[in-house]
């Protein structure tokens, strides 16, 4: 009876269970998005968090869907001249950076995809190589993160404002600048993960830690690695047994997956918490920088924002975590592991951030496709 009740709750929330994981090949093939109109709740959330009217929110969602489809075509068309891309909310189009001196035929091919073009000095490959060299450095606590910003044409290194004059921070910045073009930005505080102590009635627990379920996969669910080590037992909202961490990585990465059984099962749903209707998951097409994105978590529930950067290295107190995506969405302790979704496309699981949902903040997530490939999992889609 208890297990059955847990299963019913999970249907309204988001968990998982089922078959043996499939082996990973290349990146998962994203499922085509639904053409169903956006819900009133989603539009209301975008109005609250992004300051948009209903009409503006509808137009933005449509434009972002088109930009997401254009991005892989534009990347292929640009070839070695590709310098990165981002969604421009003002124009409603994808902007693609192309290196100066690229052949006219290449530029024309990119433009034919429907993207706008910006000429830049460095290619994405060059900027990624510079970031990879910085990744090999040992960062002091005063350095928050670093990532490639195609709009800035450099690797952006974020430091805690109060510690910028610290000798170790200055030495790190000096060494980083030898790796390639670097821009320095300030943050108010150091990043932290969003796990929490035990609180009754929330999605899942391991030991005395509460975290949030990310996305259903066949055989289990994905979540944050800092929430539990491999082998650790997991219980649900009612403390009934769900399964165990089958794989977990933190730091370096921040992802994990949990097998599901004992009367619990998987559903392709992200909980809307009454703010929006529960969201069906239909694929994992990656949203571009600048696109709107929403997060579901067990503490602060449903919040929206925009994608600020990709492939960022975040320097937590426990160690650096790589290949993260940064957003303007807020989060708080207990939201760790929760779902980031853009439209009906899964994006990633909550790792950490700074600030909170009262005064505002920024967060990072580990991209979903990387997790699926790492563990040979298949996303459960509607």
mmCIF file of N, CA and C in Angstrom, residues 245-292:
data_model
loop_
_atom_site.group_PDB
_atom_site.id
_atom_site.type_symbol
_atom_site.label_atom_id
_atom_site.label_comp_id
_atom_site.label_asym_id
_atom_site.label_seq_id
_atom_site.Cartn_x
_atom_site.Cartn_y
_atom_site.Cartn_z
ATOM 1 N N UNK A 245 22.277 4.749 -5.489
ATOM 2 C CA UNK A 245 23.130 5.431 -6.452
ATOM 3 C C UNK A 245 23.945 4.373 -7.191
ATOM 4 N N UNK A 246 23.737 4.271 -8.494
ATOM 5 C CA UNK A 246 24.459 3.310 -9.310
ATOM 6 C C UNK A 246 25.783 3.868 -9.829
ATOM 7 N N UNK A 247 25.859 5.165 -9.934
ATOM 8 C CA UNK A 247 27.072 5.858 -10.356
ATOM 9 C C UNK A 247 27.010 7.282 -9.864
ATOM 10 N N UNK A 248 28.167 7.839 -9.488
ATOM 11 C CA UNK A 248 28.190 9.206 -8.975
ATOM 12 C C UNK A 248 29.576 9.790 -9.180
ATOM 13 N N UNK A 249 29.641 11.061 -9.590
ATOM 14 C CA UNK A 249 30.915 11.737 -9.792
ATOM 15 C C UNK A 249 30.833 13.161 -9.267
ATOM 16 N N UNK A 250 31.710 13.486 -8.308
ATOM 17 C CA UNK A 250 31.828 14.843 -7.768
ATOM 18 C C UNK A 250 33.052 14.890 -6.866
ATOM 19 N N UNK A 251 33.948 15.914 -6.989
ATOM 20 C CA UNK A 251 33.922 16.953 -8.035
ATOM 21 C C UNK A 251 34.461 16.437 -9.362
ATOM 22 N N UNK A 252 34.960 17.330 -10.202
ATOM 23 C CA UNK A 252 35.326 17.111 -11.595
ATOM 24 C C UNK A 252 34.060 17.113 -12.444
ATOM 25 N N UNK A 253 33.084 16.279 -12.067
ATOM 26 C CA UNK A 253 31.733 16.340 -12.630
ATOM 27 C C UNK A 253 30.761 16.519 -11.465
ATOM 28 N N UNK A 254 29.482 16.729 -11.772
ATOM 29 C CA UNK A 254 28.467 16.735 -10.723
ATOM 30 C C UNK A 254 27.214 16.060 -11.250
ATOM 31 N N UNK A 255 27.320 14.723 -11.422
ATOM 32 C CA UNK A 255 26.160 13.977 -11.903
ATOM 33 C C UNK A 255 26.141 12.592 -11.282
ATOM 34 N N UNK A 256 24.949 12.010 -11.286
ATOM 35 C CA UNK A 256 24.754 10.669 -10.716
ATOM 36 C C UNK A 256 23.475 10.090 -11.286
ATOM 37 N N UNK A 257 23.330 8.769 -11.103
ATOM 38 C CA UNK A 257 22.032 8.179 -11.436
ATOM 39 C C UNK A 257 21.669 7.137 -10.386
ATOM 40 N N UNK A 258 20.360 7.012 -10.168
ATOM 41 C CA UNK A 258 19.796 6.136 -9.141
ATOM 42 C C UNK A 258 18.854 5.147 -9.814
ATOM 43 N N UNK A 259 18.993 3.858 -9.486
ATOM 44 C CA UNK A 259 18.034 2.882 -10.019
ATOM 45 C C UNK A 259 16.741 2.953 -9.203
ATOM 46 N N UNK A 260 15.654 2.553 -9.801
ATOM 47 C CA UNK A 260 14.340 2.699 -9.181
ATOM 48 C C UNK A 260 13.603 1.366 -9.188
ATOM 49 N N UNK A 261 13.008 1.026 -8.065
ATOM 50 C CA UNK A 261 12.217 -0.195 -7.945
ATOM 51 C C UNK A 261 11.314 -0.109 -6.733
ATOM 52 N N UNK A 262 10.976 -1.249 -6.149
ATOM 53 C CA UNK A 262 10.186 -1.297 -4.912
ATOM 54 C C UNK A 262 8.870 -0.548 -5.026
ATOM 55 N N UNK A 263 8.222 -0.652 -6.187
ATOM 56 C CA UNK A 263 6.914 -0.027 -6.363
ATOM 57 C C UNK A 263 6.966 1.363 -6.954
ATOM 58 N N UNK A 264 8.160 1.917 -7.100
ATOM 59 C CA UNK A 264 8.301 3.217 -7.768
ATOM 60 C C UNK A 264 8.574 2.956 -9.254
ATOM 61 N N UNK A 265 8.155 3.904 -10.128
ATOM 62 C CA UNK A 265 8.429 3.731 -11.537
ATOM 63 C C UNK A 265 8.745 5.077 -12.173
ATOM 64 N N UNK A 266 9.193 5.052 -13.404
ATOM 65 C CA UNK A 266 9.607 6.289 -14.079
ATOM 66 C C UNK A 266 8.485 6.867 -14.926
ATOM 67 N N UNK A 267 8.448 8.186 -14.976
ATOM 68 C CA UNK A 267 7.516 8.898 -15.848
ATOM 69 C C UNK A 267 8.264 10.080 -16.473
ATOM 70 N N UNK A 268 7.962 10.436 -17.734
ATOM 71 C CA UNK A 268 8.673 11.520 -18.420
ATOM 72 C C UNK A 268 8.079 12.889 -18.079
ATOM 73 N N UNK A 269 8.154 13.261 -16.809
ATOM 74 C CA UNK A 269 7.464 14.458 -16.321
ATOM 75 C C UNK A 269 8.390 15.275 -15.427
ATOM 76 N N UNK A 270 8.290 16.596 -15.537
ATOM 77 C CA UNK A 270 8.930 17.516 -14.607
ATOM 78 C C UNK A 270 7.825 18.238 -13.847
ATOM 79 N N UNK A 271 7.924 18.228 -12.525
ATOM 80 C CA UNK A 271 6.874 18.779 -11.677
ATOM 81 C C UNK A 271 6.781 20.295 -11.802
ATOM 82 N N UNK A 272 5.556 20.802 -12.006
ATOM 83 C CA UNK A 272 5.321 22.239 -12.121
ATOM 84 C C UNK A 272 4.944 22.902 -10.818
ATOM 85 N N UNK A 273 4.723 22.095 -9.756
ATOM 86 C CA UNK A 273 4.437 22.613 -8.412
ATOM 87 C C UNK A 273 3.223 23.538 -8.359
ATOM 88 N N UNK A 274 2.304 23.384 -9.258
ATOM 89 C CA UNK A 274 1.109 24.225 -9.236
ATOM 90 C C UNK A 274 1.322 25.572 -9.884
ATOM 91 N N UNK A 275 2.601 25.944 -10.129
ATOM 92 C CA UNK A 275 2.882 27.199 -10.825
ATOM 93 C C UNK A 275 2.578 27.040 -12.307
ATOM 94 N N UNK A 276 2.996 25.893 -12.852
ATOM 95 C CA UNK A 276 2.681 25.528 -14.233
ATOM 96 C C UNK A 276 2.198 24.088 -14.207
ATOM 97 N N UNK A 277 1.472 23.650 -15.221
ATOM 98 C CA UNK A 277 1.137 22.227 -15.290
ATOM 99 C C UNK A 277 2.416 21.403 -15.381
ATOM 100 N N UNK A 278 2.390 20.189 -14.838
ATOM 101 C CA UNK A 278 3.552 19.315 -14.945
ATOM 102 C C UNK A 278 3.966 19.206 -16.412
ATOM 103 N N UNK A 279 5.289 19.296 -16.652
ATOM 104 C CA UNK A 279 5.809 19.366 -18.013
ATOM 105 C C UNK A 279 6.201 17.988 -18.528
ATOM 106 N N UNK A 280 5.680 17.605 -19.687
ATOM 107 C CA UNK A 280 6.120 16.377 -20.345
ATOM 108 C C UNK A 280 7.497 16.603 -20.970
ATOM 109 N N UNK A 281 8.361 15.600 -20.865
ATOM 110 C CA UNK A 281 9.697 15.666 -21.446
ATOM 111 C C UNK A 281 9.685 14.921 -22.771
ATOM 112 N N UNK A 282 10.043 15.598 -23.855
ATOM 113 C CA UNK A 282 9.962 14.992 -25.176
ATOM 114 C C UNK A 282 11.324 14.814 -25.853
ATOM 115 N N UNK A 283 12.394 15.251 -25.231
ATOM 116 C CA UNK A 283 13.713 15.102 -25.835
ATOM 117 C C UNK A 283 14.757 15.859 -25.057
ATOM 118 N N UNK A 284 15.948 16.020 -25.665
ATOM 119 C CA UNK A 284 17.047 16.687 -24.970
ATOM 120 C C UNK A 284 17.843 17.566 -25.924
ATOM 121 N N UNK A 285 17.155 18.251 -26.855
ATOM 122 C CA UNK A 285 17.828 19.192 -27.749
ATOM 123 C C UNK A 285 18.365 20.351 -26.924
ATOM 124 N N UNK A 286 19.627 20.692 -27.124
ATOM 125 C CA UNK A 286 20.304 21.675 -26.273
ATOM 126 C C UNK A 286 19.925 23.100 -26.651
ATOM 127 N N UNK A 287 19.447 23.876 -25.684
ATOM 128 C CA UNK A 287 19.064 25.268 -25.910
ATOM 129 C C UNK A 287 20.313 26.141 -26.039
ATOM 130 N N UNK A 288 20.289 27.167 -26.889
ATOM 131 C CA UNK A 288 21.466 28.022 -27.059
ATOM 132 C C UNK A 288 21.618 29.021 -25.914
ATOM 133 N N UNK A 289 22.817 29.597 -25.793
ATOM 134 C CA UNK A 289 23.034 30.695 -24.861
ATOM 135 C C UNK A 289 22.047 31.809 -25.195
ATOM 136 N N UNK A 290 21.435 32.391 -24.177
ATOM 137 C CA UNK A 290 20.446 33.449 -24.370
ATOM 138 C C UNK A 290 19.014 32.971 -24.346
ATOM 139 N N UNK A 291 18.803 31.658 -24.464
ATOM 140 C CA UNK A 291 17.446 31.115 -24.463
ATOM 141 C C UNK A 291 16.867 31.119 -23.051
ATOM 142 N N UNK A 292 15.563 31.165 -22.942
ATOM 143 C CA UNK A 292 14.915 31.051 -21.643
ATOM 144 C C UNK A 292 14.959 29.604 -21.183
#
